[in-house]
PDB file of C-alpha atoms in Angstrom:
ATOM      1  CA  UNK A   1     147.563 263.020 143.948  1.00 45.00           C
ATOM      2  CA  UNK A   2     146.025 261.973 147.262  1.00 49.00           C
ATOM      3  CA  UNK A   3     147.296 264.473 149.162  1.00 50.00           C
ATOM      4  CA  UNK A   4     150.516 263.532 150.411  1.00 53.00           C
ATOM      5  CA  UNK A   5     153.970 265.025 149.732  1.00 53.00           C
ATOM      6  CA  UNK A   6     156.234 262.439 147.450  1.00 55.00           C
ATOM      7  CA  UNK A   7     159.473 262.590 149.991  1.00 61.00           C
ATOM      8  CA  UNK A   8     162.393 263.483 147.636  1.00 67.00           C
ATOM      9  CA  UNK A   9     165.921 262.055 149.326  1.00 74.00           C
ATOM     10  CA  UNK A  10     168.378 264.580 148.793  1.00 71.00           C
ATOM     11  CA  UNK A  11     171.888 264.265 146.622  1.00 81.00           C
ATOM     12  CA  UNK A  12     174.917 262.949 148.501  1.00 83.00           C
ATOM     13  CA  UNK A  13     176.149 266.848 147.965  1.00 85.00           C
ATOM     14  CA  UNK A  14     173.209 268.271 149.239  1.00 81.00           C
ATOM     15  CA  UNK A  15     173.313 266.074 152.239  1.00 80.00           C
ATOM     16  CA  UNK A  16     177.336 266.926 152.467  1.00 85.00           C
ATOM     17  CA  UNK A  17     176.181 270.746 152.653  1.00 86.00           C
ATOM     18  CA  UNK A  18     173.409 270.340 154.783  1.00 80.00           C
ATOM     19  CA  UNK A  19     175.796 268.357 157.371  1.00 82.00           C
ATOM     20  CA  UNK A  20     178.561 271.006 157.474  1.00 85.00           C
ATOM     21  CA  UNK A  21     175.390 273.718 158.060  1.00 82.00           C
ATOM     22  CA  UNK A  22     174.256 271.984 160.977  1.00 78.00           C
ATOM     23  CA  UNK A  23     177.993 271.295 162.427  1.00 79.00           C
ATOM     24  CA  UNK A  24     179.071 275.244 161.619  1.00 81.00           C
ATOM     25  CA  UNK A  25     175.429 275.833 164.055  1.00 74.00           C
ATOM     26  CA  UNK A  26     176.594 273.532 166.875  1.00 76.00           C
ATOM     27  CA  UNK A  27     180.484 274.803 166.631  1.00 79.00           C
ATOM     28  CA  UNK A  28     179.004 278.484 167.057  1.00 80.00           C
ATOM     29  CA  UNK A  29     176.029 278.230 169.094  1.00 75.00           C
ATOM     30  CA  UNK A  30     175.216 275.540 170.701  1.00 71.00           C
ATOM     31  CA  UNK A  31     172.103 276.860 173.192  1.00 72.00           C
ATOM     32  CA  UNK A  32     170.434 277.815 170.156  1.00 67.00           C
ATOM     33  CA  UNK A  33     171.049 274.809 167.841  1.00 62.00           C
ATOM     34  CA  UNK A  34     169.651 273.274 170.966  1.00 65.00           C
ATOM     35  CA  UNK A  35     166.744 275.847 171.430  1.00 63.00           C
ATOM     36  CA  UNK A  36     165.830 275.412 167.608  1.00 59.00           C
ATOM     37  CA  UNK A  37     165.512 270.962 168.049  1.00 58.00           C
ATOM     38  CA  UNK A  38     162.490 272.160 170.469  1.00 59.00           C
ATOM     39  CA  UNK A  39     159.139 271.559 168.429  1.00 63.00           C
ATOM     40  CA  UNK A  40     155.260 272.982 169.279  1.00 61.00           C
ATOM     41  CA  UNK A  41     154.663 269.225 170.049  1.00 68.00           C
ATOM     42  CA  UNK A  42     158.028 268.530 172.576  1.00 75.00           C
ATOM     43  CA  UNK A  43     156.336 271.763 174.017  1.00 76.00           C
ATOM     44  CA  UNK A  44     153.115 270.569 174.666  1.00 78.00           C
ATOM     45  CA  UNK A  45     154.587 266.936 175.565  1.00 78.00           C
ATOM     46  CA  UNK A  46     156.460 268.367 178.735  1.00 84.00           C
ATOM     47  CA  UNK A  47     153.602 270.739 179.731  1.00 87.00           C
ATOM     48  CA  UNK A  48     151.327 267.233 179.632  1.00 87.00           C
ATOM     49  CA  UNK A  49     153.836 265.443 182.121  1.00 90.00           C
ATOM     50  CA  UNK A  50     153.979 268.736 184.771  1.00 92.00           C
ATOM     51  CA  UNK A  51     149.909 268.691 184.487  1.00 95.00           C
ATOM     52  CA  UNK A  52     149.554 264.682 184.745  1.00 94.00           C
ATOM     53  CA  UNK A  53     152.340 265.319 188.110  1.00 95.00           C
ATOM     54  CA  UNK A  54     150.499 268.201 189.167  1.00 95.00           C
ATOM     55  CA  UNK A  55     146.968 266.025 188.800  1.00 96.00           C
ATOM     56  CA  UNK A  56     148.596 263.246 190.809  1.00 96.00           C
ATOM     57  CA  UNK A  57     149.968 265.697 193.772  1.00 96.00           C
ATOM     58  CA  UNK A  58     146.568 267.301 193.722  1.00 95.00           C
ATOM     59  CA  UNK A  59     145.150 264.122 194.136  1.00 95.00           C
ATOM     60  CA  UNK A  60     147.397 262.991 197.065  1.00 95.00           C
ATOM     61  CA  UNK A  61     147.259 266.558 198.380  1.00 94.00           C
ATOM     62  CA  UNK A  62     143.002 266.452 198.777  1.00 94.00           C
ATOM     63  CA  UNK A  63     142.821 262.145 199.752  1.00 93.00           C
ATOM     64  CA  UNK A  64     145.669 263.008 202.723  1.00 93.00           C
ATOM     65  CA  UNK A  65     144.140 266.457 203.936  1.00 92.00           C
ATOM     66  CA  UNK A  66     140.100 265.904 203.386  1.00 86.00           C
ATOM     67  CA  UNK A  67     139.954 264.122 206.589  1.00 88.00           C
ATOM     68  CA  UNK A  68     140.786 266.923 208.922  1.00 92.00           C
ATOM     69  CA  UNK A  69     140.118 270.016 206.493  1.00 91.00           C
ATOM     70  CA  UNK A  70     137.138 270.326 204.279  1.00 90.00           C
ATOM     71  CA  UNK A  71     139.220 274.023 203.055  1.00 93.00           C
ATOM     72  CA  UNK A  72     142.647 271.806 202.056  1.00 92.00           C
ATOM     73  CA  UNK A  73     141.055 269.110 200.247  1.00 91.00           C
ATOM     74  CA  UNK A  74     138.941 271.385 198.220  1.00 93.00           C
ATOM     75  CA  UNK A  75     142.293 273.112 197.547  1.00 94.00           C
ATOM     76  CA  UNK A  76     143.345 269.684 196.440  1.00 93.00           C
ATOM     77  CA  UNK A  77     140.595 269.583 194.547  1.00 94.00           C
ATOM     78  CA  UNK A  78     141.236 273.068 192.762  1.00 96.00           C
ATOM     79  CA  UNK A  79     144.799 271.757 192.249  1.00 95.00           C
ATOM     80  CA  UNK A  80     143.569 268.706 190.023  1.00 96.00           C
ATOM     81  CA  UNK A  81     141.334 270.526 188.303  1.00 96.00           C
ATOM     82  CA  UNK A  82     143.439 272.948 187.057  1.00 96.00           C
ATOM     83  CA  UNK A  83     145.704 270.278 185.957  1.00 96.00           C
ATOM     84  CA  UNK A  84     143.109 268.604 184.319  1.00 95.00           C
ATOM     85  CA  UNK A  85     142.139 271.789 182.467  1.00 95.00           C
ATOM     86  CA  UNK A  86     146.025 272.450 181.371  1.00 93.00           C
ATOM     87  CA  UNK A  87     146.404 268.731 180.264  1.00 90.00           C
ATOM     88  CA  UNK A  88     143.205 269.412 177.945  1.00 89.00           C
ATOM     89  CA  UNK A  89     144.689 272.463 176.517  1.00 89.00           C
ATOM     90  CA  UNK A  90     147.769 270.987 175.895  1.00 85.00           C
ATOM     91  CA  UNK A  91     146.413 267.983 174.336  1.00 83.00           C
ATOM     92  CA  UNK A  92     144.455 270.051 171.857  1.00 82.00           C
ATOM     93  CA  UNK A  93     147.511 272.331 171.146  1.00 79.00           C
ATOM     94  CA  UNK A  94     149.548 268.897 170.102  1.00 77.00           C
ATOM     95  CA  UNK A  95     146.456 267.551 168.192  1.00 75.00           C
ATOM     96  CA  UNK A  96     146.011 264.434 166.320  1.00 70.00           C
ATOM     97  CA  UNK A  97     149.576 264.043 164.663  1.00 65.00           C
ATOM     98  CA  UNK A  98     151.275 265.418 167.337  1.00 68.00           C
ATOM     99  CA  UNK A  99     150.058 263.453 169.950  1.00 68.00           C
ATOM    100  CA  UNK A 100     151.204 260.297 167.781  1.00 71.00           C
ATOM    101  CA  UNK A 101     154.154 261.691 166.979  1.00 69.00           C
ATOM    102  CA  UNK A 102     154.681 262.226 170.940  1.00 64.00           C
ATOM    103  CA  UNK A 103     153.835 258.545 171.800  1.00 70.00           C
ATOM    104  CA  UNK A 104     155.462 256.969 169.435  1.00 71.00           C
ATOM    105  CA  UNK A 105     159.011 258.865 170.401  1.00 68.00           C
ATOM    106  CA  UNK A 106     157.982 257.646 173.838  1.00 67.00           C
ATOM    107  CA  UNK A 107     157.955 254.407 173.118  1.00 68.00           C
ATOM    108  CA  UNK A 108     161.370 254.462 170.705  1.00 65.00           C
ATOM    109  CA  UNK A 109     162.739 256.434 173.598  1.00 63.00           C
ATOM    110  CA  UNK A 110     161.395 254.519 176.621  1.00 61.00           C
ATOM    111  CA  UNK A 111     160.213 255.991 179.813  1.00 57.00           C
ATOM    112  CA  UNK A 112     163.352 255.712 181.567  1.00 57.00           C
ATOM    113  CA  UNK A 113     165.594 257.215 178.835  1.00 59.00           C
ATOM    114  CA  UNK A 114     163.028 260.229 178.729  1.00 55.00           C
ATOM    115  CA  UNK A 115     163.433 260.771 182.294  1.00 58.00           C
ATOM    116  CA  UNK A 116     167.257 260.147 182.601  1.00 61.00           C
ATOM    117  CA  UNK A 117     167.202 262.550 179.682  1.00 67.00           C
ATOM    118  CA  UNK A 118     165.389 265.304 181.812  1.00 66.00           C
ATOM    119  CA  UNK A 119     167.657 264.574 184.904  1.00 67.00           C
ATOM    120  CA  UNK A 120     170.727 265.255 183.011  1.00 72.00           C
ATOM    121  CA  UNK A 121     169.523 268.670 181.422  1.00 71.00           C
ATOM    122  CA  UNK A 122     168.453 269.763 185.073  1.00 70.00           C
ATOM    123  CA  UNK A 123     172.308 268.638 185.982  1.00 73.00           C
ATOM    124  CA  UNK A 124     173.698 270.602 183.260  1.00 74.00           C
ATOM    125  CA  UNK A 125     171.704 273.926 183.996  1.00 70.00           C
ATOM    126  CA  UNK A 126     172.738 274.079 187.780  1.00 74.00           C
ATOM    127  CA  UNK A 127     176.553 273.033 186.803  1.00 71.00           C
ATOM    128  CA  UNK A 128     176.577 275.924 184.476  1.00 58.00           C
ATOM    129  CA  UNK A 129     175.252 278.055 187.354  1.00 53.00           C
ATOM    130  CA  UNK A 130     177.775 277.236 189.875  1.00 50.00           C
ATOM    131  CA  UNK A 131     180.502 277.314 187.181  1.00 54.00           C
ATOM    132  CA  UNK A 132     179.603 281.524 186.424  1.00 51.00           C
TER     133      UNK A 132
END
């Protein structure tokens, strides 16, 4: 053996079982079936895009503000390097496979299906706000 687990597909019962299992979790709770899809690596993955947006405002922050205050671009500064230090810590918290794992659902996804994705959960939070 090299080291690799032999997948083994699962009987058309098992699969029948396991399908009802899953549809009796969404039926009865659906914030944790969705809570429970959330991996270590989708974790880390949205932590990396709110440090690579945080590096970028930092950036634009210190470039607009150097000019007239030495104080608010080093603040800038501060801002992109502690962005740069979350995105690092994040990175190594996904490791190897995850990070691959991460691209690669990326790509399948596409950028604008990730982010139209991310607008519609922010939709549904604030509707279930105003709805309570």
């Amino acid at each position: 053996m090299t080291g690799t687990l032999a997948s083994v597909p699962l009987s058309e019962d098992e699969q029948r079982i396991l399908q009802e299992i899953e549809q009796q979790l969404y039926a009865s709770d659906p914030q944790l079936a969705r809570q429970a899809s959330t991996t270590v690596y989708r974790h880390a993955g949205r932590n990396l895009k709110w440090a690579t947006a945080a590096f970028v405002a930092g950036l634009a922050f210190m470039v607009l503000t150097f000019a007239s205050s030495t104080i608010l671009g080093i603040v800038g500064f501060l801002v992109m390097l502690a962005a740069a230090l979350a995105f690092e810590r994040n990175l190594r918290r996904m490791g190897k496979a995850g990070w691959r794992q991460w691209t690669d659902s990326m790509k399948a996804a596409g950028m604008k299906d990730a982010l139209g994705t991310a607008q519609q959960r922010v939709r549904e939070r604030f509707k279930r706000e105003d709805e309570q």
